[in-house]
PDB file of C-alpha atoms in Angstrom:
ATOM      1  CA  UNK A 246     -29.233 -36.762 -37.750  1.00 52.00           C
ATOM      2  CA  UNK A 247     -30.363 -34.421 -35.020  1.00 58.00           C
ATOM      3  CA  UNK A 248     -27.950 -34.290 -32.092  1.00 57.00           C
ATOM      4  CA  UNK A 249     -28.529 -32.428 -28.893  1.00 58.00           C
ATOM      5  CA  UNK A 250     -25.622 -31.694 -26.618  1.00 54.00           C
ATOM      6  CA  UNK A 251     -26.196 -30.914 -23.014  1.00 55.00           C
ATOM      7  CA  UNK A 252     -23.889 -28.191 -21.838  1.00 54.00           C
ATOM      8  CA  UNK A 253     -22.636 -28.346 -18.317  1.00 51.00           C
ATOM      9  CA  UNK A 254     -22.657 -25.032 -16.510  1.00 52.00           C
ATOM     10  CA  UNK A 255     -19.168 -23.609 -16.670  1.00 51.00           C
ATOM     11  CA  UNK A 256     -18.093 -21.194 -13.963  1.00 56.00           C
ATOM     12  CA  UNK A 257     -17.493 -17.792 -15.432  1.00 72.00           C
ATOM     13  CA  UNK A 258     -13.824 -17.019 -14.825  1.00 80.00           C
ATOM     14  CA  UNK A 259     -14.485 -13.297 -14.973  1.00 81.00           C
ATOM     15  CA  UNK A 260     -17.105 -13.466 -12.227  1.00 85.00           C
ATOM     16  CA  UNK A 261     -14.862 -15.618 -10.031  1.00 85.00           C
ATOM     17  CA  UNK A 262     -11.950 -13.234 -10.476  1.00 83.00           C
ATOM     18  CA  UNK A 263     -14.199 -10.232  -9.836  1.00 80.00           C
ATOM     19  CA  UNK A 264     -15.478 -11.806  -6.626  1.00 84.00           C
ATOM     20  CA  UNK A 265     -11.913 -12.505  -5.476  1.00 82.00           C
ATOM     21  CA  UNK A 266     -10.879  -8.906  -6.192  1.00 78.00           C
ATOM     22  CA  UNK A 267     -13.889  -7.502  -4.354  1.00 80.00           C
ATOM     23  CA  UNK A 268     -13.118  -9.783  -1.401  1.00 86.00           C
ATOM     24  CA  UNK A 269      -9.521  -8.550  -1.342  1.00 80.00           C
ATOM     25  CA  UNK A 270     -10.729  -4.937  -1.586  1.00 78.00           C
ATOM     26  CA  UNK A 271     -12.971  -5.521   1.437  1.00 84.00           C
ATOM     27  CA  UNK A 272     -10.345  -7.317   3.550  1.00 86.00           C
ATOM     28  CA  UNK A 273      -7.323  -5.147   2.568  1.00 83.00           C
ATOM     29  CA  UNK A 274      -4.741  -7.714   3.758  1.00 87.00           C
ATOM     30  CA  UNK A 275      -1.619  -5.700   2.861  1.00 90.00           C
ATOM     31  CA  UNK A 276      -2.872  -2.094   3.009  1.00 91.00           C
ATOM     32  CA  UNK A 277      -0.486   0.135   4.946  1.00 94.00           C
ATOM     33  CA  UNK A 278      -1.497   3.737   5.627  1.00 94.00           C
ATOM     34  CA  UNK A 279       1.509   6.062   5.327  1.00 94.00           C
ATOM     35  CA  UNK A 280       0.002   9.585   5.219  1.00 94.00           C
ATOM     36  CA  UNK A 281       3.280  11.313   4.334  1.00 94.00           C
ATOM     37  CA  UNK A 282       3.713  14.839   5.669  1.00 94.00           C
ATOM     38  CA  UNK A 283       5.664  16.242   2.726  1.00 96.00           C
ATOM     39  CA  UNK A 284       5.141  15.773  -0.994  1.00 96.00           C
ATOM     40  CA  UNK A 285       7.918  14.162  -3.018  1.00 96.00           C
ATOM     41  CA  UNK A 286       8.463  13.529  -6.716  1.00 95.00           C
ATOM     42  CA  UNK A 287       6.579  10.465  -7.984  1.00 94.00           C
ATOM     43  CA  UNK A 288       9.842   8.857  -9.161  1.00 94.00           C
ATOM     44  CA  UNK A 289      11.184   9.082  -5.606  1.00 96.00           C
ATOM     45  CA  UNK A 290       8.108   7.355  -4.134  1.00 96.00           C
ATOM     46  CA  UNK A 291       8.478   4.619  -6.775  1.00 95.00           C
ATOM     47  CA  UNK A 292      12.132   4.139  -5.822  1.00 94.00           C
ATOM     48  CA  UNK A 293      11.423   4.085  -2.061  1.00 95.00           C
ATOM     49  CA  UNK A 294       8.635   1.463  -2.262  1.00 95.00           C
ATOM     50  CA  UNK A 295       9.730  -1.154  -4.818  1.00 93.00           C
ATOM     51  CA  UNK A 296       7.158  -3.606  -6.171  1.00 92.00           C
ATOM     52  CA  UNK A 297       4.247  -2.101  -4.209  1.00 94.00           C
ATOM     53  CA  UNK A 298       1.126  -0.332  -5.368  1.00 94.00           C
ATOM     54  CA  UNK A 299       1.190   3.311  -4.229  1.00 96.00           C
ATOM     55  CA  UNK A 300      -1.819   5.545  -3.563  1.00 96.00           C
ATOM     56  CA  UNK A 301      -0.649   9.145  -3.922  1.00 95.00           C
ATOM     57  CA  UNK A 302      -2.470  12.430  -3.346  1.00 94.00           C
ATOM     58  CA  UNK A 303      -1.360  14.633  -6.250  1.00 93.00           C
ATOM     59  CA  UNK A 304       0.131  18.006  -5.250  1.00 93.00           C
ATOM     60  CA  UNK A 305       1.822  19.129  -8.484  1.00 92.00           C
ATOM     61  CA  UNK A 306       0.775  18.350 -12.044  1.00 88.00           C
ATOM     62  CA  UNK A 307       0.249  19.918 -15.446  1.00 88.00           C
ATOM     63  CA  UNK A 308      -1.836  18.912 -18.441  1.00 86.00           C
ATOM     64  CA  UNK A 309       0.493  16.062 -19.360  1.00 86.00           C
ATOM     65  CA  UNK A 310       2.156  14.713 -16.238  1.00 87.00           C
ATOM     66  CA  UNK A 311       1.935  14.310 -12.472  1.00 89.00           C
ATOM     67  CA  UNK A 312       5.155  15.522 -10.866  1.00 91.00           C
ATOM     68  CA  UNK A 313       4.775  15.156  -7.128  1.00 94.00           C
ATOM     69  CA  UNK A 314       2.427  14.075  -4.390  1.00 94.00           C
ATOM     70  CA  UNK A 315       1.979  12.828  -0.843  1.00 96.00           C
ATOM     71  CA  UNK A 316       2.085   9.086  -0.340  1.00 96.00           C
ATOM     72  CA  UNK A 317      -1.131   8.070   1.394  1.00 96.00           C
ATOM     73  CA  UNK A 318      -0.962   4.264   1.352  1.00 96.00           C
ATOM     74  CA  UNK A 319       0.827   1.214  -0.019  1.00 96.00           C
ATOM     75  CA  UNK A 320      -0.410  -2.299  -0.765  1.00 94.00           C
ATOM     76  CA  UNK A 321       0.563  -5.362  -2.763  1.00 92.00           C
ATOM     77  CA  UNK A 322      -2.474  -4.878  -5.011  1.00 90.00           C
ATOM     78  CA  UNK A 323      -4.057  -1.614  -6.118  1.00 90.00           C
ATOM     79  CA  UNK A 324      -7.533  -3.121  -5.636  1.00 90.00           C
ATOM     80  CA  UNK A 325      -7.031  -2.505  -1.919  1.00 91.00           C
ATOM     81  CA  UNK A 326      -7.252   1.245  -2.662  1.00 92.00           C
ATOM     82  CA  UNK A 327     -10.857   0.897  -3.845  1.00 90.00           C
ATOM     83  CA  UNK A 328     -12.401   2.683  -0.841  1.00 91.00           C
ATOM     84  CA  UNK A 329      -9.642   5.301  -0.685  1.00 93.00           C
ATOM     85  CA  UNK A 330     -10.144   6.137  -4.342  1.00 92.00           C
ATOM     86  CA  UNK A 331     -13.898   6.556  -3.841  1.00 93.00           C
ATOM     87  CA  UNK A 332     -13.301   8.842  -0.852  1.00 94.00           C
ATOM     88  CA  UNK A 333     -10.842  11.020  -2.784  1.00 94.00           C
ATOM     89  CA  UNK A 334     -13.310  11.287  -5.685  1.00 94.00           C
ATOM     90  CA  UNK A 335     -16.084  12.248  -3.266  1.00 95.00           C
ATOM     91  CA  UNK A 336     -13.892  14.968  -1.736  1.00 95.00           C
ATOM     92  CA  UNK A 337     -12.788  16.233  -5.170  1.00 95.00           C
ATOM     93  CA  UNK A 338      -9.105  15.482  -4.559  1.00 94.00           C
ATOM     94  CA  UNK A 339      -6.814  14.248  -7.312  1.00 92.00           C
ATOM     95  CA  UNK A 340      -5.099  10.935  -6.664  1.00 93.00           C
ATOM     96  CA  UNK A 341      -2.742   8.681  -8.554  1.00 93.00           C
ATOM     97  CA  UNK A 342      -2.125   4.967  -8.322  1.00 93.00           C
ATOM     98  CA  UNK A 343       1.471   4.174  -9.230  1.00 93.00           C
ATOM     99  CA  UNK A 344       3.680   1.123  -8.831  1.00 93.00           C
ATOM    100  CA  UNK A 345       7.102   0.917  -7.231  1.00 92.00           C
ATOM    101  CA  UNK A 346      10.048   0.033  -9.366  1.00 90.00           C
ATOM    102  CA  UNK A 347      10.744  -3.672  -9.841  1.00 86.00           C
ATOM    103  CA  UNK A 348      13.454  -5.108  -7.618  1.00 81.00           C
ATOM    104  CA  UNK A 349      14.981  -6.989 -10.539  1.00 75.00           C
ATOM    105  CA  UNK A 350      14.513  -4.938 -13.727  1.00 68.00           C
ATOM    106  CA  UNK A 351      15.867  -7.689 -15.987  1.00 73.00           C
ATOM    107  CA  UNK A 352      13.325  -9.338 -18.269  1.00 70.00           C
ATOM    108  CA  UNK A 353      12.169 -12.825 -17.329  1.00 67.00           C
ATOM    109  CA  UNK A 354      13.652 -15.373 -19.762  1.00 70.00           C
ATOM    110  CA  UNK A 355      11.181 -17.677 -21.458  1.00 63.00           C
ATOM    111  CA  UNK A 356      11.620 -21.430 -20.916  1.00 66.00           C
ATOM    112  CA  UNK A 357      13.036 -23.329 -23.879  1.00 64.00           C
ATOM    113  CA  UNK A 358       9.638 -24.940 -24.561  1.00 60.00           C
ATOM    114  CA  UNK A 359       8.404 -21.608 -25.922  1.00 58.00           C
ATOM    115  CA  UNK A 360      11.168 -21.541 -28.507  1.00 59.00           C
ATOM    116  CA  UNK A 361      10.411 -24.993 -29.946  1.00 61.00           C
ATOM    117  CA  UNK A 362       9.027 -24.775 -33.440  1.00 61.00           C
ATOM    118  CA  UNK A 363      10.182 -21.189 -33.857  1.00 59.00           C
ATOM    119  CA  UNK A 364      12.235 -20.764 -37.007  1.00 62.00           C
ATOM    120  CA  UNK A 365      15.809 -19.695 -36.387  1.00 58.00           C
ATOM    121  CA  UNK A 366      16.918 -16.369 -37.870  1.00 60.00           C
ATOM    122  CA  UNK A 367      19.057 -16.635 -40.991  1.00 58.00           C
TER     123      UNK A 367
END
């Protein structure tokens, strides 16, 4: 028996997500320009701006680690740094995107439904 199935066009999730990210990059709803005067250690910037994406101009690094930099901007999503990153690349400056420390460092507990059917340890 020869069966033919007609496939309905399914929206490509990747393309939808990409479009949403590009839209956010264009609008920059949470981008805050800081342009810090003095460089600070990266760990200090992460502590000062919890749960935010940080765009940092690198001022001190070696072959294995970035140590310090000037905070240029913050945002809720690093995609908002898209244009800044391009500009820094064009100018030949080194930048770093980092993320502020979480406000609550405890792990998120899984709901009991995820444990159902899992064998108990002996």
